[in-house]
mmCIF file of N, CA, C and O in Angstrom:
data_model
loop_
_atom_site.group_PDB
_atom_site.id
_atom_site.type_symbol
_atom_site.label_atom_id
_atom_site.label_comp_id
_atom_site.label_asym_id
_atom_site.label_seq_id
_atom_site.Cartn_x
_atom_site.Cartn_y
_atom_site.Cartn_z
ATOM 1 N N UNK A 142 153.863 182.545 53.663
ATOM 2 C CA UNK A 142 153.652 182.909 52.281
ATOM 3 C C UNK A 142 153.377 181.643 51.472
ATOM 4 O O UNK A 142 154.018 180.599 51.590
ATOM 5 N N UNK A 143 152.561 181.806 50.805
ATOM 6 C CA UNK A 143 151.849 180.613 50.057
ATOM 7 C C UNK A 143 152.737 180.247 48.889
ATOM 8 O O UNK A 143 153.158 181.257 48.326
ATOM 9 N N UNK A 144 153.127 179.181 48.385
ATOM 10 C CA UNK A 144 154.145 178.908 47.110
ATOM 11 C C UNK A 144 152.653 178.931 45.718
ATOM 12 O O UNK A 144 151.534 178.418 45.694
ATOM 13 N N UNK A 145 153.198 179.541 45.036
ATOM 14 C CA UNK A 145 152.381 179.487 43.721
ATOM 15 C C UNK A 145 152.441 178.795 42.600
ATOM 16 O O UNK A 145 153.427 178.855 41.865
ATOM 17 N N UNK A 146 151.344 178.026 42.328
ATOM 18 C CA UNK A 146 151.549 176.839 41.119
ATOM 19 C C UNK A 146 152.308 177.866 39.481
ATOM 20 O O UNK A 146 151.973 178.947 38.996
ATOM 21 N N UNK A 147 153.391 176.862 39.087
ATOM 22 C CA UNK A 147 153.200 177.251 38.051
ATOM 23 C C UNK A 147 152.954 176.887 36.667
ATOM 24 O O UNK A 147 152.889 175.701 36.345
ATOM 25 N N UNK A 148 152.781 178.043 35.634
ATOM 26 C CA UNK A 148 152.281 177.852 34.570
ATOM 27 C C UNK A 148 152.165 176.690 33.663
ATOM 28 O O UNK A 148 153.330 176.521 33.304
ATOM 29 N N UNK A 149 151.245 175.549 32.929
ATOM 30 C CA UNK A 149 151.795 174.606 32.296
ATOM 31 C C UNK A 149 153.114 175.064 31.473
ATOM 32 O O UNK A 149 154.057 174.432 31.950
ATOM 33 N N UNK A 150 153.527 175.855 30.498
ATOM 34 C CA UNK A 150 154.492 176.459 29.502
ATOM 35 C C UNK A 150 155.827 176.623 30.750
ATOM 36 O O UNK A 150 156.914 176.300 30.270
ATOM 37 N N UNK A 151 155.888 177.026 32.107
ATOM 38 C CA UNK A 151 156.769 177.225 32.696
ATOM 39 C C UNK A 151 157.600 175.293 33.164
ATOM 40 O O UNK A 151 158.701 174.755 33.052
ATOM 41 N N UNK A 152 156.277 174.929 33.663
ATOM 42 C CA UNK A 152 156.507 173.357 33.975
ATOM 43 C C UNK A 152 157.309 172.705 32.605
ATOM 44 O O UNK A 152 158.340 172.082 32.859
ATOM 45 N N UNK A 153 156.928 172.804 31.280
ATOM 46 C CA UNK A 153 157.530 171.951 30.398
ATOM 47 C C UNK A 153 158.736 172.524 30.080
ATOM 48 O O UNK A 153 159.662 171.859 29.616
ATOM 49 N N UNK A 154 158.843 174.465 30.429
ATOM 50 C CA UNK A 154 160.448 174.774 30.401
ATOM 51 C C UNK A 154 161.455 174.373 31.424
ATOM 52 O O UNK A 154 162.631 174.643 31.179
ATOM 53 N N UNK A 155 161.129 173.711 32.632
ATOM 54 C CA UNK A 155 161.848 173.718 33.696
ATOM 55 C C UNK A 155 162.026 171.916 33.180
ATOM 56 O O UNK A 155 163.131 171.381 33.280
ATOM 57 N N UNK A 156 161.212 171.393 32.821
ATOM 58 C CA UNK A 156 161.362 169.769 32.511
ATOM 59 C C UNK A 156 162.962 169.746 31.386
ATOM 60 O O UNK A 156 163.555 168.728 31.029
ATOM 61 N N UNK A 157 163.199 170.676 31.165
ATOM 62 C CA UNK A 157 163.903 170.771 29.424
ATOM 63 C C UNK A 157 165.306 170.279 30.431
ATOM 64 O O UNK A 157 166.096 169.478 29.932
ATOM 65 N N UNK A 158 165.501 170.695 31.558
ATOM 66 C CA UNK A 158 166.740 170.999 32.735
ATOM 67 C C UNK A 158 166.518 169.884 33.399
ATOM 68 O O UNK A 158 167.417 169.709 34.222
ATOM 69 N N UNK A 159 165.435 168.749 33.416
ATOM 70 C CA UNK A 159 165.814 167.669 34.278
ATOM 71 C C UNK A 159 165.374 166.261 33.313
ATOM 72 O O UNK A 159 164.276 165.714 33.211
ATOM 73 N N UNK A 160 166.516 165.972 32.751
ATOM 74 C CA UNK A 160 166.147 164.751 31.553
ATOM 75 C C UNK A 160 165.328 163.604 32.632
ATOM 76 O O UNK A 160 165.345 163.696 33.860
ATOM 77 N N UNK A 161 164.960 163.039 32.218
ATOM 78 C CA UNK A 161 164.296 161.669 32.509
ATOM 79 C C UNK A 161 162.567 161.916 33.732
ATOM 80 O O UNK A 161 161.846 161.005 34.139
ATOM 81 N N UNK A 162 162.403 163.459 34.002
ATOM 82 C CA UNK A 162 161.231 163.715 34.499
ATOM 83 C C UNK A 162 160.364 164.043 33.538
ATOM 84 O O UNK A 162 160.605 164.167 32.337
ATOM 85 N N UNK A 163 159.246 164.195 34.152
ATOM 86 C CA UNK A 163 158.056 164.269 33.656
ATOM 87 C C UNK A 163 157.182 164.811 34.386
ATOM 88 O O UNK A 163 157.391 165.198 35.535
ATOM 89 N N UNK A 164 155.476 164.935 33.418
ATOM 90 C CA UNK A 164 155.148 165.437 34.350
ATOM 91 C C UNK A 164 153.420 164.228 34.519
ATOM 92 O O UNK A 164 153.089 163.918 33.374
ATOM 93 N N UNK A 165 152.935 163.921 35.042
ATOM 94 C CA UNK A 165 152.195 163.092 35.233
ATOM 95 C C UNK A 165 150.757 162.767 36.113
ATOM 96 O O UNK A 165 150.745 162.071 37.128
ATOM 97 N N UNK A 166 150.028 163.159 35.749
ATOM 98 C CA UNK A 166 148.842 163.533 36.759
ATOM 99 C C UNK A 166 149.137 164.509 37.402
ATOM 100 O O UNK A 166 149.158 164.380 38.626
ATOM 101 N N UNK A 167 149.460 165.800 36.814
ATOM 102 C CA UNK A 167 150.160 166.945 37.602
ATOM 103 C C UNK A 167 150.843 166.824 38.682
ATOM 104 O O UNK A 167 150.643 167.550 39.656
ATOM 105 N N UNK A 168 152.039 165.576 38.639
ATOM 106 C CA UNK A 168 152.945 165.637 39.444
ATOM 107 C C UNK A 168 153.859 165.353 38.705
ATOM 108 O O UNK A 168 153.747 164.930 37.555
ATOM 109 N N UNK A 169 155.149 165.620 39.478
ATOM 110 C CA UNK A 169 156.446 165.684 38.400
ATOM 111 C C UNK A 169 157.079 164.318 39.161
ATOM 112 O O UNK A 169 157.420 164.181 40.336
ATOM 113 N N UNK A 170 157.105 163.378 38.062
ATOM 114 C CA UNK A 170 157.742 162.549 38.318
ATOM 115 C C UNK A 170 159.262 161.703 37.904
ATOM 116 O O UNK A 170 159.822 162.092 36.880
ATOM 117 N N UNK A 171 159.785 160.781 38.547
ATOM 118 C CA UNK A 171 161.010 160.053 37.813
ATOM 119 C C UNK A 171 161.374 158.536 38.654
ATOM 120 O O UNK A 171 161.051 158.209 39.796
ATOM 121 N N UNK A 172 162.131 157.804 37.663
ATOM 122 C CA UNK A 172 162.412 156.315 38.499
ATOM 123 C C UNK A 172 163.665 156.332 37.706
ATOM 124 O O UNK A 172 163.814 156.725 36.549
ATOM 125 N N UNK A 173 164.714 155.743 38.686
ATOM 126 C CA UNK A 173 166.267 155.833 38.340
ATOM 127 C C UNK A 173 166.309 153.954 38.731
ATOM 128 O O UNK A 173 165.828 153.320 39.669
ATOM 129 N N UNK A 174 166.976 153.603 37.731
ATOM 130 C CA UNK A 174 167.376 152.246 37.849
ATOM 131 C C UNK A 174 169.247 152.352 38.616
ATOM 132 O O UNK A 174 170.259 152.971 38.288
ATOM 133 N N UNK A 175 168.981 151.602 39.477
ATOM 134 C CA UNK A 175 170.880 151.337 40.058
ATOM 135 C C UNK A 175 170.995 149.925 40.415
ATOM 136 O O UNK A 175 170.103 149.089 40.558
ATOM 137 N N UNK A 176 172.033 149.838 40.511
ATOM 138 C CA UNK A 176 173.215 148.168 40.263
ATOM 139 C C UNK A 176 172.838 147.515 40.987
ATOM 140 O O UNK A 176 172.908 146.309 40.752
ATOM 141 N N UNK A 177 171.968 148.201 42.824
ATOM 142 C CA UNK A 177 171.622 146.896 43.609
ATOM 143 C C UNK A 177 171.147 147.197 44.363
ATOM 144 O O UNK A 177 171.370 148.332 44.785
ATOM 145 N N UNK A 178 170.216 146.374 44.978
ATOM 146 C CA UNK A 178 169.347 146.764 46.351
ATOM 147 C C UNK A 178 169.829 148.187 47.406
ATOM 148 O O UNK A 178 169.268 149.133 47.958
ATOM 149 N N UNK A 179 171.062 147.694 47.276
ATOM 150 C CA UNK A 179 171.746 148.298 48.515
ATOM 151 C C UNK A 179 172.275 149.988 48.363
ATOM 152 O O UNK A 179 172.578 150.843 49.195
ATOM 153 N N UNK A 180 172.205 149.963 46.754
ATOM 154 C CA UNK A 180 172.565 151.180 45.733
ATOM 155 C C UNK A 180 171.227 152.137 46.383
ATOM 156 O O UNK A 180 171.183 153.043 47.216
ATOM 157 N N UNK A 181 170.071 151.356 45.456
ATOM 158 C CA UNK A 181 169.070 152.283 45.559
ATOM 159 C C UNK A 181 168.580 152.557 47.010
ATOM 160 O O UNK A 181 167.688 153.401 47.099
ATOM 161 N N UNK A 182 168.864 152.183 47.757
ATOM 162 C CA UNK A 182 168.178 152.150 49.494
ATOM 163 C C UNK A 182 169.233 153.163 49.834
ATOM 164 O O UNK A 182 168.875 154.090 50.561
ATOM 165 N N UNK A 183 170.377 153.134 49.456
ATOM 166 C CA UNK A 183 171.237 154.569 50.326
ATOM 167 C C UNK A 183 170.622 155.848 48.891
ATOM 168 O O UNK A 183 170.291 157.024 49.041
ATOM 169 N N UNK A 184 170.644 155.433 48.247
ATOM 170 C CA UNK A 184 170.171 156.908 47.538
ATOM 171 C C UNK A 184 168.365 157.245 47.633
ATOM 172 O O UNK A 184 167.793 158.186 47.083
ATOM 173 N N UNK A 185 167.727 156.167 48.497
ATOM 174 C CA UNK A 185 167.095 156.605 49.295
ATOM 175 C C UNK A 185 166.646 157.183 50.252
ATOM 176 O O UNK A 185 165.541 157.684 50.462
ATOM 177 N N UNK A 186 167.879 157.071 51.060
ATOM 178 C CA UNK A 186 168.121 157.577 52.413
ATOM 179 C C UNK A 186 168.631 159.096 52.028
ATOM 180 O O UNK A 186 168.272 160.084 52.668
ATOM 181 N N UNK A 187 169.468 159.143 50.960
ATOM 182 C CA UNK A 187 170.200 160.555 50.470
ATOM 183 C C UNK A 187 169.134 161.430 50.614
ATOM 184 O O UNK A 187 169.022 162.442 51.306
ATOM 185 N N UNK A 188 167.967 160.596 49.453
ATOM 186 C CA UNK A 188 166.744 161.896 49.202
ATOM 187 C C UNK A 188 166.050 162.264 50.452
ATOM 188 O O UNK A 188 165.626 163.412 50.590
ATOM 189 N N UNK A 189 165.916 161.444 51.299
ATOM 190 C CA UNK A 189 165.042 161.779 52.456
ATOM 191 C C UNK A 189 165.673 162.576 52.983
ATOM 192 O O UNK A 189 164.936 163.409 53.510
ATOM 193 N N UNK A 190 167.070 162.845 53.181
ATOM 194 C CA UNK A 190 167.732 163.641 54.150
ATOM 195 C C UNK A 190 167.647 165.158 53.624
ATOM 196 O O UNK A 190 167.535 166.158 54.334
ATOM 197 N N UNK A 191 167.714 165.114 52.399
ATOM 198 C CA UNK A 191 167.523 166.227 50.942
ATOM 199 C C UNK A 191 165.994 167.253 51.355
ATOM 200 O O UNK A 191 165.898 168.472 51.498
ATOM 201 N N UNK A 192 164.793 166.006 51.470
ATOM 202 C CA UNK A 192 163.756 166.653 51.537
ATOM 203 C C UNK A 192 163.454 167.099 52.776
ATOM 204 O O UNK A 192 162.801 168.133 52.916
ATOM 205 N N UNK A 193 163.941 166.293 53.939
ATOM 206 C CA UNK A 193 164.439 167.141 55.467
ATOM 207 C C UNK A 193 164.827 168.654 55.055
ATOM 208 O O UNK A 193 164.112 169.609 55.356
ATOM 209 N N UNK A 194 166.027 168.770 54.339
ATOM 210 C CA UNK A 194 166.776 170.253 54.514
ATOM 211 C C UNK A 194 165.941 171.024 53.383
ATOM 212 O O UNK A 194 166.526 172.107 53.369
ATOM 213 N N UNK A 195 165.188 171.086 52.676
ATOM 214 C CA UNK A 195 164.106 171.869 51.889
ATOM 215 C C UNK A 195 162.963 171.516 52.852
ATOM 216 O O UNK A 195 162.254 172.514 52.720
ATOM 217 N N UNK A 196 162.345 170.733 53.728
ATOM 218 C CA UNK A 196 161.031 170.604 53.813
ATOM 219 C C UNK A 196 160.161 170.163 53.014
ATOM 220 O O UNK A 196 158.970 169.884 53.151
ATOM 221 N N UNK A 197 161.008 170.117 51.995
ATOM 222 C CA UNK A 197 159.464 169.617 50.930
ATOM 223 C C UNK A 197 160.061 168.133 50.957
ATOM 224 O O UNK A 197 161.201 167.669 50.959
ATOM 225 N N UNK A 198 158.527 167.503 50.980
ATOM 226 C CA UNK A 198 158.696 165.558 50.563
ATOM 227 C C UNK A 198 157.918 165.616 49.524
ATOM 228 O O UNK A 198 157.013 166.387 49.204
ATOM 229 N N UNK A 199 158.689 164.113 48.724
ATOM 230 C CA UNK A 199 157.515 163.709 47.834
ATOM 231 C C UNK A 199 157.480 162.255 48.405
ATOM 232 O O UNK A 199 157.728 161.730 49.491
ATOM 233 N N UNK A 200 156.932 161.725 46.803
ATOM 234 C CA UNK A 200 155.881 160.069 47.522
ATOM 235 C C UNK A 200 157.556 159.580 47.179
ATOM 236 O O UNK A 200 158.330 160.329 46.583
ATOM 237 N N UNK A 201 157.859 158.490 47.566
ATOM 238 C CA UNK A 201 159.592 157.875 47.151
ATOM 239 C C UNK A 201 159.465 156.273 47.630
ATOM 240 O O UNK A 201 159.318 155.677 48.697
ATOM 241 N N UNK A 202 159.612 155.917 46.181
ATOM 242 C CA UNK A 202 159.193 154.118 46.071
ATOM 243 C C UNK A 202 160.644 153.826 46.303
ATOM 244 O O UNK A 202 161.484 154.517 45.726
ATOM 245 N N UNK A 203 161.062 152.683 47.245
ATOM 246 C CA UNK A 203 161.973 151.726 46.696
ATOM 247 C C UNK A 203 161.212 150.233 46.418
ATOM 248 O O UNK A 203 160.301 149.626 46.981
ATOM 249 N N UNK A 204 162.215 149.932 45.063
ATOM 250 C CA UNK A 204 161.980 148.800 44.569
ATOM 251 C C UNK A 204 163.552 148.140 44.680
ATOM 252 O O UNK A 204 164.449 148.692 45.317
ATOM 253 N N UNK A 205 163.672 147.194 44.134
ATOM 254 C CA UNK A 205 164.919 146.016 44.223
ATOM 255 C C UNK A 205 165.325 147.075 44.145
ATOM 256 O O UNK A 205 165.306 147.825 45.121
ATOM 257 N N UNK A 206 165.958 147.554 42.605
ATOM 258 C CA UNK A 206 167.074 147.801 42.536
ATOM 259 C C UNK A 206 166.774 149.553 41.872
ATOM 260 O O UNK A 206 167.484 150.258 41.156
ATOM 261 N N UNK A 207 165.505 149.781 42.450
ATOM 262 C CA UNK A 207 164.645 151.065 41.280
ATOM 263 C C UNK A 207 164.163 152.120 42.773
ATOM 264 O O UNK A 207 163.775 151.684 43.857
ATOM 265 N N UNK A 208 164.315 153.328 42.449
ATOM 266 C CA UNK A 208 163.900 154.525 42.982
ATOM 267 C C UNK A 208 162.910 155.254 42.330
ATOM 268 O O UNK A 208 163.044 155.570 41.148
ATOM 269 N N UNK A 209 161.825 155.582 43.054
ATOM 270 C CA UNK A 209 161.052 156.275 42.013
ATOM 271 C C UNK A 209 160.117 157.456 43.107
ATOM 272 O O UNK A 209 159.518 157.186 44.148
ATOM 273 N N UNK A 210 160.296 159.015 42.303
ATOM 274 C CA UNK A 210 159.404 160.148 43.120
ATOM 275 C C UNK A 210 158.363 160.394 41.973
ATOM 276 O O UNK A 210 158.275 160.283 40.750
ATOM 277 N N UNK A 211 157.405 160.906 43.378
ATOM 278 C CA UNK A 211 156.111 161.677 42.587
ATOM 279 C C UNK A 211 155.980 163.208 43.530
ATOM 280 O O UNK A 211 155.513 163.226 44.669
ATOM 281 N N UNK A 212 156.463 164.379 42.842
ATOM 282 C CA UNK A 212 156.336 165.567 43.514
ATOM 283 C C UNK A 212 155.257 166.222 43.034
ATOM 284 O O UNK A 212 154.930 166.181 41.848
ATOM 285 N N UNK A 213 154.419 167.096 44.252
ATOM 286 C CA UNK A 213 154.017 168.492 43.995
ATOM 287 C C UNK A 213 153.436 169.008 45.148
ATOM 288 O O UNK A 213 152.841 168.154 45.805
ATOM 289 N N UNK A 214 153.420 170.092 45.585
ATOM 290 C CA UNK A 214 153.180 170.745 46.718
ATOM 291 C C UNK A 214 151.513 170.912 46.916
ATOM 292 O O UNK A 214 150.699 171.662 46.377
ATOM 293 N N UNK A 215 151.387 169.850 47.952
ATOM 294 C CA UNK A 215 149.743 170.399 49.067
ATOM 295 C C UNK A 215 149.339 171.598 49.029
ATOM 296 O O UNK A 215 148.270 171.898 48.497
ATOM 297 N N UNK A 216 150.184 172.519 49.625
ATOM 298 C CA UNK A 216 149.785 173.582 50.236
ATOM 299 C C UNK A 216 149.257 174.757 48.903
ATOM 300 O O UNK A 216 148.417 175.645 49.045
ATOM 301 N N UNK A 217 150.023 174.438 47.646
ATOM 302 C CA UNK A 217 149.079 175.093 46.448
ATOM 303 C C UNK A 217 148.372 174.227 45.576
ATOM 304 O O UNK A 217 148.531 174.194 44.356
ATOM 305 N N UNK A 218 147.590 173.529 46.229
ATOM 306 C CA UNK A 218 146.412 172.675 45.672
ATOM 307 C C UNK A 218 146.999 171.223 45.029
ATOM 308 O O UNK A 218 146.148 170.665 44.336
ATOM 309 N N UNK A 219 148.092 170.614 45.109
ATOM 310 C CA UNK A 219 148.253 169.719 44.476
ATOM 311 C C UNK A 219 149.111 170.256 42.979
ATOM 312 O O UNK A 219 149.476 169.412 42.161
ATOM 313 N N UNK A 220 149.287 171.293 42.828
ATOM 314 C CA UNK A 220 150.143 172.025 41.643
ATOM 315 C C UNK A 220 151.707 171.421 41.962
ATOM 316 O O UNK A 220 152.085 170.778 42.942
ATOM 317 N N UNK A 221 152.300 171.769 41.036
ATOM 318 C CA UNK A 221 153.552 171.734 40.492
ATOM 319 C C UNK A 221 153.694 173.219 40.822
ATOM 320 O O UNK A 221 152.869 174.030 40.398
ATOM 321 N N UNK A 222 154.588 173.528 41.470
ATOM 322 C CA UNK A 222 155.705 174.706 42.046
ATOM 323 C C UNK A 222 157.340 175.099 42.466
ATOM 324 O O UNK A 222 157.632 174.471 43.483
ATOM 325 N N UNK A 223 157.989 175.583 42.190
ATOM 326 C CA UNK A 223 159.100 175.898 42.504
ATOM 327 C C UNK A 223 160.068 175.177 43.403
ATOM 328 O O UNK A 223 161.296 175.135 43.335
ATOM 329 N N UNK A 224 159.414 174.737 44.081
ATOM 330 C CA UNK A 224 159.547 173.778 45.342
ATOM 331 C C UNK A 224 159.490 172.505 44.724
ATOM 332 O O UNK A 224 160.131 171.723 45.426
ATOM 333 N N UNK A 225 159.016 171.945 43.734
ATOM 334 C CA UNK A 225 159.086 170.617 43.367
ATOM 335 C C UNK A 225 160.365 170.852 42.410
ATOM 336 O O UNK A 225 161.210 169.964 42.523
ATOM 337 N N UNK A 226 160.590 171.612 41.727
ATOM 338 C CA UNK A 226 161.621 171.809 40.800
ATOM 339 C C UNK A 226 162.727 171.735 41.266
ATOM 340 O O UNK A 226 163.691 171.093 40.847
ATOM 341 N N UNK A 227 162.556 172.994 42.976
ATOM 342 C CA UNK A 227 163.927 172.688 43.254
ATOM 343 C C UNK A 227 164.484 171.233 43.963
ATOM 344 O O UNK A 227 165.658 170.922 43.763
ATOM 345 N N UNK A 228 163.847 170.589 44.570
ATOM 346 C CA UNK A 228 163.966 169.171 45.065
ATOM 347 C C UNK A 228 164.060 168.082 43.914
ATOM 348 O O UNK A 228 164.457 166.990 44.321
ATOM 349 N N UNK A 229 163.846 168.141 42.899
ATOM 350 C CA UNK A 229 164.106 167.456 41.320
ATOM 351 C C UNK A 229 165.662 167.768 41.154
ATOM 352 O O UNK A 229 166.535 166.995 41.547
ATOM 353 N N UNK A 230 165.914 169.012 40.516
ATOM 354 C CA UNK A 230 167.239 169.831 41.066
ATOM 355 C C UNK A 230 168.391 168.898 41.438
ATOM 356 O O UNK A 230 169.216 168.268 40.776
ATOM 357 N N UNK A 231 168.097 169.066 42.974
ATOM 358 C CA UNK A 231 168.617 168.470 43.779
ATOM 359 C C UNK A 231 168.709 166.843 43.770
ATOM 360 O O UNK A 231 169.684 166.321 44.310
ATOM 361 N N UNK A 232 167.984 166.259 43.330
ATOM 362 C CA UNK A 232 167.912 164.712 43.244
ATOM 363 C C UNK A 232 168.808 164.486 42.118
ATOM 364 O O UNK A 232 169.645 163.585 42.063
ATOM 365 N N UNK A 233 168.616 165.219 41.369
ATOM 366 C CA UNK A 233 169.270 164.537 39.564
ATOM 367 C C UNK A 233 170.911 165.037 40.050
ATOM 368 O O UNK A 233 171.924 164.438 39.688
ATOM 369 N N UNK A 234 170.899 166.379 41.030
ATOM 370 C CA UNK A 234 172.620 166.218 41.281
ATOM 371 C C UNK A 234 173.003 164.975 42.287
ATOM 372 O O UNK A 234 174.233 164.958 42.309
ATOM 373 N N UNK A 235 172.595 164.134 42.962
ATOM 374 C CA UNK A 235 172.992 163.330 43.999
ATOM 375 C C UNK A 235 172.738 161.847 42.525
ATOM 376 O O UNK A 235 173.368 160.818 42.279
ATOM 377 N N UNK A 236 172.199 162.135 42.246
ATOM 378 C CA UNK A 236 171.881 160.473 41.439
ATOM 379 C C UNK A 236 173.376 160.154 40.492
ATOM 380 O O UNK A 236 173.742 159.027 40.158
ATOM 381 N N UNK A 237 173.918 161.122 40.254
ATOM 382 C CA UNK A 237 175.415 159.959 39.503
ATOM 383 C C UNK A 237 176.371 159.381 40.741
ATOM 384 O O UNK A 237 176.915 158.280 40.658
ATOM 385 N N UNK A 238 176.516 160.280 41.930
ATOM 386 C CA UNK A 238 176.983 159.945 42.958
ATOM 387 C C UNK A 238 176.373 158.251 43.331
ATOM 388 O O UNK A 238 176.954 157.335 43.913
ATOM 389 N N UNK A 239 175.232 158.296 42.840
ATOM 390 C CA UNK A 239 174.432 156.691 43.637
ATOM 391 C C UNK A 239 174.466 155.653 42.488
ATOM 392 O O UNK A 239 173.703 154.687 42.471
ATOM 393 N N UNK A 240 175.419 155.906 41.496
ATOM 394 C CA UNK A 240 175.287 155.058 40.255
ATOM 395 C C UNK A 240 174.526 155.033 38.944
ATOM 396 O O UNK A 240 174.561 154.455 37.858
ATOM 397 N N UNK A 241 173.712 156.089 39.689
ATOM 398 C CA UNK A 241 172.883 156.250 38.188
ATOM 399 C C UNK A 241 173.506 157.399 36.927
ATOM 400 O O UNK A 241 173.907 158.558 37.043
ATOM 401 N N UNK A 242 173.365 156.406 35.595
ATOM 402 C CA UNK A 242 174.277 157.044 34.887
ATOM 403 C C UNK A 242 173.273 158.118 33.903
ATOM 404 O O UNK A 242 173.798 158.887 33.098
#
């Protein structure tokens, strides 16, 4: 079953629920600053394990001390879908656990 892009008006209501995303060349994006190399590289490892148990990946920068995703699902053209929301979701609950305040 195919995931279905959704609506711009739905995308900026679902943004209202994840402070510090966005949405950006029709991908939903975010970058979390933490205390140290070593911070952001395990809450790197967190998300990867995250997008293992959904299946869905996005693009996921580490920098020194900076994390940063760019989501949206291939399989409905490069759209923003349900599937990016819920993996956003999921990231913004693991990120106070990794220091980010």
């Amino acid at each position: 079953m195919a995931t279905e892009p959704l609506p711009a008006d739905e995308i900026e209501a679902r943004l209202r629920d994840l402070p510090g995303w966005s949405l950006d060349g029709g991908r939903l994006t975010r970058s979390y600053r933490l205390g140290t190399h070593f911070a952001a590289t395990a809450m790197v490892v967190h998300i990867a394990q995250l997008q293992d148990e959904l299946n869905h990946h996005s693009e996921l920068t580490l920098g020194y001390n900076t994390v940063s995703l760019s989501v949206h699902t291939h399989s409905a053209g490069g759209a923003v879908t349900d599937k990016d929301v819920a993996l956003a979701l999921r990231v913004e609950a693991i990120a106070p656990g990794h220091g980010v305040s």
